[in-house]
Tab-separated table of C-alpha atoms in Angstrom:
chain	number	residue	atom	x	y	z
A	13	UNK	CA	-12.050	-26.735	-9.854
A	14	UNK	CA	-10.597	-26.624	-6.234
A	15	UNK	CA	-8.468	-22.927	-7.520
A	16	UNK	CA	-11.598	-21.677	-7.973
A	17	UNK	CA	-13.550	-22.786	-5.121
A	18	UNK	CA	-10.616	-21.612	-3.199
A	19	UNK	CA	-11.221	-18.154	-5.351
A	20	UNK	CA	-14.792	-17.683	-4.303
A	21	UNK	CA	-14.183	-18.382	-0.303
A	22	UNK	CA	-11.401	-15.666	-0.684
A	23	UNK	CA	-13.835	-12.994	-2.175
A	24	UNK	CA	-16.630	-13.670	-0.077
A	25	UNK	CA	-14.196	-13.488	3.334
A	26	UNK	CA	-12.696	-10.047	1.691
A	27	UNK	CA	-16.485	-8.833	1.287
A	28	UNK	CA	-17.647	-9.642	4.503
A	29	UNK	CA	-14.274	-8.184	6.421
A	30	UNK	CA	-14.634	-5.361	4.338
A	31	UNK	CA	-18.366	-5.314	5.767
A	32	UNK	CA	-17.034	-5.347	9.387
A	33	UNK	CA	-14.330	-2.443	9.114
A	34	UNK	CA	-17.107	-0.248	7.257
A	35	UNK	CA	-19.525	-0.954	9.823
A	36	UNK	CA	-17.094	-0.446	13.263
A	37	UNK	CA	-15.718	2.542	11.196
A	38	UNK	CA	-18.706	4.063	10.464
A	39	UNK	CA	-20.038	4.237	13.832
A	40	UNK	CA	-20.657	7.860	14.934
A	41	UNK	CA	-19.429	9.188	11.592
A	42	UNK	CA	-20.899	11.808	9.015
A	43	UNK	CA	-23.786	10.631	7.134
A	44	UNK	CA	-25.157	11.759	3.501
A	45	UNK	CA	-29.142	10.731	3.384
A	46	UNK	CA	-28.922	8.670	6.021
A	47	UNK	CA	-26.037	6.748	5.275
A	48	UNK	CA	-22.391	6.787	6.779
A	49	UNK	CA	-19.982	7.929	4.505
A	50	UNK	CA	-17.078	6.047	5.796
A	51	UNK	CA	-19.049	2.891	4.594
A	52	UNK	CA	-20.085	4.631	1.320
A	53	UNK	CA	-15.997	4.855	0.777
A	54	UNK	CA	-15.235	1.600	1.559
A	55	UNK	CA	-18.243	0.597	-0.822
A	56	UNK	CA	-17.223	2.507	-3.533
A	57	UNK	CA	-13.197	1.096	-3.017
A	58	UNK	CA	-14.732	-2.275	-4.239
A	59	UNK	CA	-17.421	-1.454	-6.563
A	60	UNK	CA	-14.595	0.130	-8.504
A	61	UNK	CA	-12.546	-2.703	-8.313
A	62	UNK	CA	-15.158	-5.038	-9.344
A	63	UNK	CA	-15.909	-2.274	-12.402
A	64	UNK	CA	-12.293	-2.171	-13.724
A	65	UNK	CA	-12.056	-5.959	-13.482
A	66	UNK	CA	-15.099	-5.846	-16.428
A	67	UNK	CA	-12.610	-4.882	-19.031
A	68	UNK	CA	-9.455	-6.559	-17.617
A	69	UNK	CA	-10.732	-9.984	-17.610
A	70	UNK	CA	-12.210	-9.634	-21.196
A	71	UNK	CA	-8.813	-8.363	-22.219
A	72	UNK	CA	-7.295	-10.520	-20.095
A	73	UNK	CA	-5.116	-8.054	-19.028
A	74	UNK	CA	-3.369	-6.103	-15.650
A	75	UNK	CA	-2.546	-3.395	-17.207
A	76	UNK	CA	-4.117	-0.882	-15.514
A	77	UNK	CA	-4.306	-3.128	-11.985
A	78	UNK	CA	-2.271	-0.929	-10.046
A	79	UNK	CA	-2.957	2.344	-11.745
A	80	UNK	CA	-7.252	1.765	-10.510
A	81	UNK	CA	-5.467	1.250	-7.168
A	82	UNK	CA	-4.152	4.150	-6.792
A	83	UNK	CA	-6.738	6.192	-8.655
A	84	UNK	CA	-9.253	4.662	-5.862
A	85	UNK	CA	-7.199	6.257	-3.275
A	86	UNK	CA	-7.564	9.238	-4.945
A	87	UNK	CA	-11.461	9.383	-6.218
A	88	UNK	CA	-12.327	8.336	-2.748
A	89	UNK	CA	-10.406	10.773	-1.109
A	90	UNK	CA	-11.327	13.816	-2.933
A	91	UNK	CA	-15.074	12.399	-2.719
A	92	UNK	CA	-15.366	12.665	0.831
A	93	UNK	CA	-13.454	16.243	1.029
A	94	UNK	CA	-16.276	17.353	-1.047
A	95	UNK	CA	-19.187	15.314	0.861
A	96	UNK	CA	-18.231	15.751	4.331
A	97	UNK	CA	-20.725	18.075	5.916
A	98	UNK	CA	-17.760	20.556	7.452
A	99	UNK	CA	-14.615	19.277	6.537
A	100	UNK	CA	-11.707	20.392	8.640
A	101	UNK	CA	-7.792	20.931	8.628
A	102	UNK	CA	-7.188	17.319	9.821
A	103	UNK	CA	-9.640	16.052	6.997
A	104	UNK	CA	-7.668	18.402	4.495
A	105	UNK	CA	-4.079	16.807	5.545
A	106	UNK	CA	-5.236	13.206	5.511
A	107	UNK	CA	-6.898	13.759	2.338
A	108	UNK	CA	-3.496	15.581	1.109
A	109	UNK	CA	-1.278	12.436	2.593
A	110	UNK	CA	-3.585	9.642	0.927
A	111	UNK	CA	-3.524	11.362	-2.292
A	112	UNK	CA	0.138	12.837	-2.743
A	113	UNK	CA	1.536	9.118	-1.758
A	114	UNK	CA	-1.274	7.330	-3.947
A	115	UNK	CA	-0.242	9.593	-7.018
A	116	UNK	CA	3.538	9.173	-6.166
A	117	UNK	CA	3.295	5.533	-5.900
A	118	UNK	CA	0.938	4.692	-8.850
A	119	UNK	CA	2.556	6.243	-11.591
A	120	UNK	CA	5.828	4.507	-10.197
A	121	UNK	CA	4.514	1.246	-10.114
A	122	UNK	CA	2.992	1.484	-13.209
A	123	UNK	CA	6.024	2.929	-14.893
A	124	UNK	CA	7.960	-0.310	-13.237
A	125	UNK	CA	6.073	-3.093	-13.686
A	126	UNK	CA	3.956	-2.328	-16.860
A	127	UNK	CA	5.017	0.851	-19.142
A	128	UNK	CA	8.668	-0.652	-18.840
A	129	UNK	CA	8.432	-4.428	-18.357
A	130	UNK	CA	5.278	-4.617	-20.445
A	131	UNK	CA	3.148	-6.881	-18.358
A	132	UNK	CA	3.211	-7.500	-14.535
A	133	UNK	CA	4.315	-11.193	-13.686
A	134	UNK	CA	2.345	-11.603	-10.472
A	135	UNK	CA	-0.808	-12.109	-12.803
A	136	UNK	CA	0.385	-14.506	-15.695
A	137	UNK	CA	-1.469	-17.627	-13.995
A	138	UNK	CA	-4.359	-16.447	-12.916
A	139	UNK	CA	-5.433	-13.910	-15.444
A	140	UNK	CA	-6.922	-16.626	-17.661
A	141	UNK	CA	-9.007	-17.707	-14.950
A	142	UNK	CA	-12.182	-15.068	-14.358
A	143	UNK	CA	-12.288	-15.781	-10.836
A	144	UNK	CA	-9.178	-16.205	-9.918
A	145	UNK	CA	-8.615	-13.095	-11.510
A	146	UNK	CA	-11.311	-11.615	-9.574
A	147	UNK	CA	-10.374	-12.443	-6.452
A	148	UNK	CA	-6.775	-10.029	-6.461
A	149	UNK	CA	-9.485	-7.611	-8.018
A	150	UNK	CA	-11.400	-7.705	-4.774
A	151	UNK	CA	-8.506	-7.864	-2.530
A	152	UNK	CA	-6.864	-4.841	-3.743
A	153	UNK	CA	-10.523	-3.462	-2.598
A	154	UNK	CA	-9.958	-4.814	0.766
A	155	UNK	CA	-6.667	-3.079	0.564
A	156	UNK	CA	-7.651	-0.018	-0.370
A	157	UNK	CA	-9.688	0.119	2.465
A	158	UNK	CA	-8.013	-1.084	5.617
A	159	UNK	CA	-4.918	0.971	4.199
A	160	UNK	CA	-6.890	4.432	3.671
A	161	UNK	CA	-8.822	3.393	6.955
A	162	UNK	CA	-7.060	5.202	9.293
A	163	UNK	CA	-7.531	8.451	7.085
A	164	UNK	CA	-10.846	8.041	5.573
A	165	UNK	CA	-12.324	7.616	9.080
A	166	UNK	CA	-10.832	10.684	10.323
A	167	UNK	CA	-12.203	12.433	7.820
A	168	UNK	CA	-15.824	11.261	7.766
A	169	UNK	CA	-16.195	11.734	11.664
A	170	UNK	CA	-18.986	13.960	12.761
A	171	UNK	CA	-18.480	17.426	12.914
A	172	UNK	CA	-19.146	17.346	17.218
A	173	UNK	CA	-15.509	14.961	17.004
A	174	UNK	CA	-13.470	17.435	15.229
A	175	UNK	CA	-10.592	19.035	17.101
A	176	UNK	CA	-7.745	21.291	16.244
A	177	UNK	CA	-4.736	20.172	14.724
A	178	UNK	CA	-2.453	19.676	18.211
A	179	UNK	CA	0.978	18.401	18.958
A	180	UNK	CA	-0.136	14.737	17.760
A	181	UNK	CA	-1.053	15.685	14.398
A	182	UNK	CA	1.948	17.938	14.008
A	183	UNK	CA	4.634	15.049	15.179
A	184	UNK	CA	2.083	12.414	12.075
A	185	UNK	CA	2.865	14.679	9.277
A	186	UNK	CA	6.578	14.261	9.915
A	187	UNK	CA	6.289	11.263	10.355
A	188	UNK	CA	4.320	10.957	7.119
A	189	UNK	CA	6.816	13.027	5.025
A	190	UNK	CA	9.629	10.950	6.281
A	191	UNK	CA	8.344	7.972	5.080
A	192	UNK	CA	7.127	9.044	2.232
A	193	UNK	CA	10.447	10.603	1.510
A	194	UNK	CA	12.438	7.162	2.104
A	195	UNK	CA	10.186	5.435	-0.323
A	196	UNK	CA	10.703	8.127	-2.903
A	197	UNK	CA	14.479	7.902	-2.494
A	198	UNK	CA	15.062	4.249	-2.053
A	199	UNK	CA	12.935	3.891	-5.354
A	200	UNK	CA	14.886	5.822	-7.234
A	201	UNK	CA	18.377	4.867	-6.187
A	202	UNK	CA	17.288	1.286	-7.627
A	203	UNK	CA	15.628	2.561	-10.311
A	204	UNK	CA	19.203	4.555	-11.278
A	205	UNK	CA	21.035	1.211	-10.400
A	206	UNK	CA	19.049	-1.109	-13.036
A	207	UNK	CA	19.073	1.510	-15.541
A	208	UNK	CA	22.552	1.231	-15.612
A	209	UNK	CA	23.512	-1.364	-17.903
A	210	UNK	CA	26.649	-2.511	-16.004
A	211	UNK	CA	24.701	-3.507	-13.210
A	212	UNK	CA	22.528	-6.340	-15.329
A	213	UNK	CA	21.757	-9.289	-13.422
A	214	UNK	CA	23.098	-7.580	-9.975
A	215	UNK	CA	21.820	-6.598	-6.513
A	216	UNK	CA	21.799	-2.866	-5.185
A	217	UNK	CA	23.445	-2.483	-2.091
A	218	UNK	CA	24.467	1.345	-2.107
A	219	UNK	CA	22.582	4.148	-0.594
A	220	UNK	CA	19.542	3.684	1.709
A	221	UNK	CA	19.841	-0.390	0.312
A	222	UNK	CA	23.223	-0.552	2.168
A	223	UNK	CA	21.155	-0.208	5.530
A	224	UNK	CA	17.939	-2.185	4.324
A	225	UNK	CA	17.066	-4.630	2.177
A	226	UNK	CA	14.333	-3.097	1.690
A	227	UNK	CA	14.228	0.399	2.225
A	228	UNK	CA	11.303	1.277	0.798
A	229	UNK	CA	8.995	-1.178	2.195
A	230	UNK	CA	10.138	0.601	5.776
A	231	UNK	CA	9.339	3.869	4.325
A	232	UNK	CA	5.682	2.895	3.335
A	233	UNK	CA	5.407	1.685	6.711
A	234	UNK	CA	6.778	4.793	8.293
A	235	UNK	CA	4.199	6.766	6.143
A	236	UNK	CA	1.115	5.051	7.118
A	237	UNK	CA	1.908	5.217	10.421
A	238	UNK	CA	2.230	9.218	10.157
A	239	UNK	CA	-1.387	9.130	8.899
A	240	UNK	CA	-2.603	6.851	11.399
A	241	UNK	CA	-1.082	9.605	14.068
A	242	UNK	CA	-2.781	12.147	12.586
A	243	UNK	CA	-6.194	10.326	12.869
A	244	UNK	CA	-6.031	9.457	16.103
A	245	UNK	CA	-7.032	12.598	18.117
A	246	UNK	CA	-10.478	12.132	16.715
A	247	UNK	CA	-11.902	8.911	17.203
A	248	UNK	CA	-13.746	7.156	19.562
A	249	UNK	CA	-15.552	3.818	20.308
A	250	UNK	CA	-15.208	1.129	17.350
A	251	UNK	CA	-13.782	3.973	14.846
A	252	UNK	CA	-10.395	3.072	16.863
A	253	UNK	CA	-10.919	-0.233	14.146
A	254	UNK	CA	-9.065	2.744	11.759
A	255	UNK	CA	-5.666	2.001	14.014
A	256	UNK	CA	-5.914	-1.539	11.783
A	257	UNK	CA	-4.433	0.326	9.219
A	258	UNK	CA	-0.801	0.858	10.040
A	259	UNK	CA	-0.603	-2.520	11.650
A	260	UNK	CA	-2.091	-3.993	8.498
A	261	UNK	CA	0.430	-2.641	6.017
A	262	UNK	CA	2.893	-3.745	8.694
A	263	UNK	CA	1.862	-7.420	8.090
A	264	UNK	CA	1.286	-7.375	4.482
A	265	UNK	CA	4.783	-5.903	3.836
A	266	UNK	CA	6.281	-7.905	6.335
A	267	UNK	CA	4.843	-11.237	6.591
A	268	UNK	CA	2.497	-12.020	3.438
A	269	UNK	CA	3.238	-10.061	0.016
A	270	UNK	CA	6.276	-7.486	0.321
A	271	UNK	CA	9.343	-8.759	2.061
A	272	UNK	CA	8.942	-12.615	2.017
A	273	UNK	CA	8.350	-12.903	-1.936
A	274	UNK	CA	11.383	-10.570	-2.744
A	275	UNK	CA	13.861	-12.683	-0.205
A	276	UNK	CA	12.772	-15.708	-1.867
A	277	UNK	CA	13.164	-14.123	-5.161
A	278	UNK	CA	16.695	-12.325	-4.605
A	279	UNK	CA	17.680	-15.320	-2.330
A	280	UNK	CA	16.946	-17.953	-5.765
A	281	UNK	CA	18.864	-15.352	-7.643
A	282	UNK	CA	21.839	-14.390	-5.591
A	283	UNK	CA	21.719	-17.635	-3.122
A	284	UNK	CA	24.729	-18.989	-4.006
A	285	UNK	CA	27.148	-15.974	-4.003
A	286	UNK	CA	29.485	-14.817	-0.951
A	287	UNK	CA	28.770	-11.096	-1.582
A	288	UNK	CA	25.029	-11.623	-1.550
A	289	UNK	CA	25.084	-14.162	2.095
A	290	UNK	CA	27.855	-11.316	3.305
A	291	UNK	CA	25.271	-8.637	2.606
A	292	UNK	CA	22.495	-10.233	4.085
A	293	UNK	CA	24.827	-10.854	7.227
A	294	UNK	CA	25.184	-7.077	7.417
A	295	UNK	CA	22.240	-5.800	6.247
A	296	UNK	CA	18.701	-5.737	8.376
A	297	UNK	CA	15.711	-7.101	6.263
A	298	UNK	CA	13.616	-4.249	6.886
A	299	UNK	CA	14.483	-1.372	9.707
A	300	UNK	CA	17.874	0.587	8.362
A	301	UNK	CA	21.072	-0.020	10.226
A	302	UNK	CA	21.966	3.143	11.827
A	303	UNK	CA	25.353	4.500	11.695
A	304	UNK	CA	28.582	4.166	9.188
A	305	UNK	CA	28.308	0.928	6.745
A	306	UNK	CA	29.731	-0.807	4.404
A	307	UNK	CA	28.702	-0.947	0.447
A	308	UNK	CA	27.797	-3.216	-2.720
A	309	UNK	CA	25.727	-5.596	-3.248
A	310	UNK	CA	21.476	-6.633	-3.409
A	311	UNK	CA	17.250	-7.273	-3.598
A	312	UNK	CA	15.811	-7.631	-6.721
């Protein structure tokens, strides 16, 4: 079947980028017996993957697809705090950043899409299909890694590369919490605004949502940036690879699997009203409008 064939040139491409990053990322970093730990992580983000995707496919379910996401973020994390030969402040924050937003996020997502909707869309064609199935299995791998990247280089660099925590990493963290707390607050106003039963079948376009369509998508941007600031003081030759990270949620969100599904959605929703085109007119896709603005109206 050409879906599958498809499947399995995806999954090997994933494996063998996720090869590269590991390897450029690993250069000059902390080893345990020999090996690099910052290619340990990035092993371990898919052989998890790969283990939870054991039980989903034989239930054929995606239950628990975004909840192993996030937990991978986490495990991984906390891993290399504790294996890291002489883990520092920096490797301390980062660790704190990857795992506050991963915890934040995945029991949000999971309360959205699964607890409260009772299955998650995206996967109701391909979960029949092993390798199709599969192949998001190993991508959120991929993810995982380039995403944490930034961090989980930072962390794993050799003790000789470790430097106070200067101006730099200060100016990250608030850059971190900012975005982190624009995602927490655009998720919640829409999550108040669909749990109001008057609102059925309607777009948000109060709050942060009057300023962005999609708020929170610029505040997961914002975030991952913040960590990618507070990496940066530390690396050197092909560890710079970790600077992927920011740019690469940047282009997911933007231009593959964030914004442009959601406009397509909300625009075969809401096409063919005036209030929805006038709020688009108004409204910037992704950075928030500055200044005093209007209200009502949309993204689903």
């Amino acid at each position: 079947m050409k879906s599958n064939r498809t499947s399995v040139i995806t999954i090997v491409v994933a494996l063998l980028i996720g090869a590269g990053f590991a390897l450029a990322g690993s250069q000059g970093g902390a080893t345990i017996g020999g090996f690099p730990l910052f290619a340990l992580a990035v092993i371990a983000a898919f052989a998890i993957q790969v283990i939870a995707f054991v039980p989903a496919a034989a239930l054929r379910t995606e239950r628990f697809f975004d909840l192993t996401g996030s937990l991978t973020f986490i495990v991984i994390s906390i891993a290399l705090v504790l294996l890291v030969p002489q883990i520092d402040a920096r490797g301390l924050i980062l660790a704190a950043m990857v795992v506050l937003w991963a915890v934040r996020l995945g029991s949000f997502l999971f309360a959205a899409r699964v607890r409260r909707a009772g299955s998650d869309s995206r996967f109701e064609q391909i979960k029949g299909s092993p390798v199709r199935f599969l192949q998001v299995w190993v991508l959120q791998g991929l993810w995982v890694s380039i995403t944490a990247g930034a961090a989980w280089i930072a962390m794993a660099v050799a003790p000789a590369q470790q430097r106070p925590l200067e101006w730099l990493g200060v100016v990250g963290i608030v850059v971190w919490v900012v975005g982190l707390t624009i995602e927490i607050v655009a998720d919640a106003q829409k999550s108040a605004f669909r749990a109001d039963p008057s609102n059925a079948g309607e777009f948000i376009s109060t709050g942060l949502w009057a300023r962005s369509r999609h708020p929170n998508y610029f505040g997961e941007i914002v975030l991952w940036i913040g960590v990618a600031l507070v990496a940066v003081p530390v690396l050197q030759g092909w560890q710079w690879v970790a600077l992927l990270s920011p740019v690469f949620v940047a282009l997911l969100i933007g231009r593959v699997s964030g914004v442009p599904m959601l406009e397509a959605k909300a625009d075969a929703t809401w096409g063919g009203r005036d209030d929805y085109a006038a709020y688009k007119k108004r409204t910037p896709v992704l950075v928030p409008r500055l200044g005093a603005s209007p209200a009502r109206g949309a993204n689903g």
